[in-house]
C-alpha cells in the first residue's frame, strides 16, 4: 500500500473545451494536513469534487487508496466515499433535521446500530466540536461558525480516513476562525486521518498544514512546507503569501493604456 | 414525538381519501345498483336502437328490472342485436314487447318491457320477437317536413 | 439582413435543442427515480412524512376550492337545465363534471401551485446550499433519499385529494341544489346514481388523477433538481414548475379523455 492515500496524476479538467486544470500532480500522505491554496476561481473546490468522484476528469486520474476514482461504478464509488468526509463551505446541514439528526444521518444511513449506540456516537462527535448542548437546535438557529462545527461533526461521524475541507474559514469571525483551525488539527490527530484543506486564508492554512500546494492558472504554481514557502523569493509566491497588491498577478484587469484611453474620450 | 403527529395526520388523510373514493363508488356511482344479483339473459333485435348504450337500464312500468349487457350488429339480418340481463326475480311472458324509449326529451335511452299475455315465461337465452325501434329525431323531423311539403303541394294543385 | 435571419434561426434551433436536451434529462431522471424507489420503500417513514407535506398540507386549499366549484356548478347548471325542464339532472351534471374532469384537473392544478412549488423550492434550496452534494459525498443517493419519497408521496396523495375534491364538490352542489334552489332530494341522488358509472367515470377519474400525480410531482422534482444553484435560478424553476405542470395536466387530460371516451 502506498504512503499516499490520495494521488492526483496529471489531471486536467474543464467545461466545454475551456480547461480549468492543466496537468495537475499532487499527493496527499496519510495522516498529514495538506492545504490547497489559490486565488478565487482557480478551481480549488473543483479539485475536491474530482477527488470525491462528483466530477469526471478530462484527462489524467485521481487515485484514492490505490483506486482510480472515475473508473468506479456506483457501488465502488460509494465504498470509496465511505472513507471520506467532507465539510462544505457553508456546512450544508440538512435544514429539515435537528443538529442531533444531522450528525446521526450518516450513521443511520450506513449502519444498523441500535439507537443507544447511535446516541453515544453522536454525543461523542458533538462533544468533540463543543456543541453537545446544541443538539436539539435546528440548523437555522445556529451561527455560521456553529453550523460549520456541526457539519464537521457530521463529516467525521463515521471516522473517515480522508477529511476534505472546502473553504472552512470563509465568513467566520476571528474567534470562530481559530476555533475551527484548532479543531481541524485536533481532529486530524485524533482520527489519524488525512486532511485536505482548500482555502485562501494564508495565515490559518500555514498554521495547520504540513504541506501546501498553491494553484494558479490551472497548474501547481508552487508547493512546499509552510516555512519553505514563506522563505520563497519567487515573485508569485511572495505576492500570494504576503498579499501584495501588485505583482505577477496585476491589480488592473487587462485594459488599453490609461493615458490613451482617457484622451480618446469615447468608446467605439 | 413530531413523527407520531405526522403519522396521525397522514392516517386521517388516507382514511378520508379512501372514504371519499368509497363514497363516490357507492353513493355517486352505480356500483351498488349495477349488481342486480342473479340474472337471466334474453336478446332482442331492433332495426334501429338510436342512442342506446350498454349498461342502459331495462325498465318495466318504470321500475329498473335489468340492464343492457351488450349491443351487436347482426350481419345476416342487418339489425341490432341487444342482449339484456334481467333480474331472476322478474319473469316476463314470452310475448313481452320491448321498446326503446327516451327519458325526457333529451334524456338517455332505455329499454322498456311491456308484458304480454302468454302463460310461458321467457327463459335464459330466449329472443324477444316483438320490438319497437327507437324514435330518431331526424327521421321524425324529415317526415314532418315531407308531410308539410306535400300538404302545401296539394294546396297548390287544388288552387 | 440575411445574417440577421440566420442568427434568429440559429437561436430558435439552439432553444429547441436545449429543450430536447432537458426533456431527455427529465426522462432519465424519471428512470432513476423508479430504479431507486426500492431503496426508499425500505424507509417508509420518509414517504409518510412527505405525504404529510404534500397531501395533508394541500387539504385546506383543495377542500375549500372543491366546495366553491361544486356550488358554482350547481348554480350555473341549474340555470341552463331549467330552461329544458330537466332541473333534476343537476345532480348528474355536478357529479359527472366533478368526477370526470374538474376533480382530477383542478386538484392537479392546485396541487402544482401548492405542493409542486414547495417541492421545487425545497429541492432547489437543498441544491443551492450543497445539501444534495453533501448527501452524495456521504455515499447516500439524493434520488433515493430525497426524490423518490417525494415522488411516491405525490403519486399517492393526488388520487386521494381528487376523490376528496369530487366528494366535497358534490356536497357543495347538493347544498345549493337541494336546500337552496329546491330540487328534489331523491331526484338529485337517484339521477346521479343512475348516470354515473363506476368503471367509466369513477375509475377513469382515479386513473387520470394518478397520471397527473406522476406528471406534477415529477416536473416539480426535476425543476428543483435541475435549477441553477442561485436564488434567481430557484425562483425561476418554481415558476417553471407551475407553468409546465399546468400545461402537462391540461395536455394529458385531453389525451387521456380521448382514450377513455373512444
XYZ file of C-alpha atoms in Angstrom, chain B residues 28-151:
124
model
C -72.489 8.760 -6.505
C -71.772 5.874 -8.832
C -73.931 2.889 -9.620
C -71.679 0.227 -8.205
C -74.369 -0.827 -5.763
C -77.240 -0.827 -8.240
C -75.294 -2.468 -11.036
C -75.099 -5.896 -9.481
C -78.727 -6.876 -9.526
C -77.956 -10.315 -8.248
C -78.808 -13.307 -10.366
C -79.984 -12.570 -13.855
C -81.193 -14.296 -16.976
C -80.227 -13.222 -20.468
C -82.617 -12.517 -23.317
C -81.941 -10.957 -26.686
C -83.980 -8.608 -28.783
C -83.460 -7.442 -32.359
C -84.101 -3.848 -33.347
C -83.881 -2.177 -36.723
C -82.668 0.962 -35.052
C -81.531 1.386 -31.490
C -80.933 5.132 -31.651
C -78.553 6.126 -28.891
C -78.932 3.071 -26.691
C -75.719 2.185 -24.862
C -74.527 -0.856 -22.941
C -75.390 -0.625 -19.207
C -78.511 1.371 -20.008
C -81.388 0.402 -17.714
C -84.120 -2.036 -18.627
C -87.371 -0.866 -17.113
C -90.845 -2.197 -16.799
C -93.608 0.024 -15.507
C -90.853 2.457 -14.585
C -89.010 0.016 -12.352
C -85.451 -0.961 -13.226
C -85.531 -4.724 -13.781
C -82.237 -5.181 -15.585
C -79.521 -3.708 -17.752
C -78.399 -3.757 -21.341
C -75.446 -6.132 -21.413
C -74.202 -5.863 -24.976
C -75.127 -4.462 -28.348
C -74.046 -6.212 -31.525
C -74.696 -5.801 -35.206
C -76.142 -8.839 -36.915
C -74.605 -9.106 -40.402
C -77.276 -11.524 -41.640
C -80.378 -9.550 -40.813
C -78.679 -6.128 -40.707
C -80.304 -5.487 -37.386
C -79.001 -4.586 -33.965
C -78.919 -7.472 -31.537
C -79.329 -6.222 -27.989
C -78.553 -8.545 -25.109
C -80.478 -7.795 -21.921
C -79.775 -9.059 -18.446
C -82.965 -9.221 -16.449
C -83.274 -9.890 -12.738
C -84.271 -13.519 -11.968
C -86.958 -12.253 -9.608
C -88.912 -10.745 -12.518
C -90.149 -13.341 -15.010
C -91.744 -11.995 -18.187
C -94.147 -13.704 -20.590
C -92.866 -14.990 -23.949
C -94.754 -12.365 -25.930
C -93.300 -9.423 -23.994
C -92.925 -6.259 -26.016
C -89.514 -4.469 -25.973
C -89.398 -0.745 -26.779
C -86.576 1.742 -26.834
C -87.696 4.865 -25.025
C -86.086 8.142 -24.231
C -86.157 9.507 -20.693
C -87.470 13.021 -21.171
C -86.944 14.969 -24.340
C -83.169 14.800 -24.395
C -82.501 12.174 -21.760
C -80.749 8.875 -22.126
C -82.377 5.941 -23.823
C -83.530 2.815 -22.089
C -85.301 -0.409 -22.930
C -88.905 -0.667 -21.769
C -90.559 -4.040 -21.377
C -94.338 -4.423 -21.632
C -95.664 -7.753 -20.518
C -97.900 -9.687 -22.878
C -100.464 -12.393 -22.053
C -98.570 -15.611 -22.718
C -98.545 -18.232 -19.974
C -94.952 -19.361 -20.684
C -92.150 -17.205 -19.356
C -89.021 -16.037 -21.107
C -86.114 -18.380 -20.435
C -82.389 -17.734 -20.387
C -81.210 -17.251 -23.984
C -84.672 -16.591 -25.417
C -85.354 -13.956 -28.001
C -87.967 -11.233 -27.688
C -89.734 -11.045 -31.028
C -91.978 -8.041 -30.519
C -89.812 -4.951 -30.620
C -90.244 -1.320 -31.448
C -87.361 0.845 -32.591
C -86.056 3.971 -31.043
C -87.581 7.179 -32.202
C -84.992 9.007 -34.239
C -85.491 12.724 -34.117
C -84.112 13.365 -37.598
C -86.495 10.855 -39.120
C -89.415 12.420 -37.343
C -88.450 15.884 -38.459
C -87.873 14.889 -42.072
C -91.183 13.046 -42.093
C -92.883 16.110 -40.680
C -91.268 18.377 -43.256
C -92.154 15.947 -46.029
C -95.757 15.884 -44.930
C -95.859 19.665 -44.745
C -94.334 19.935 -48.189
C -96.809 17.514 -49.725
C -99.662 19.322 -47.979
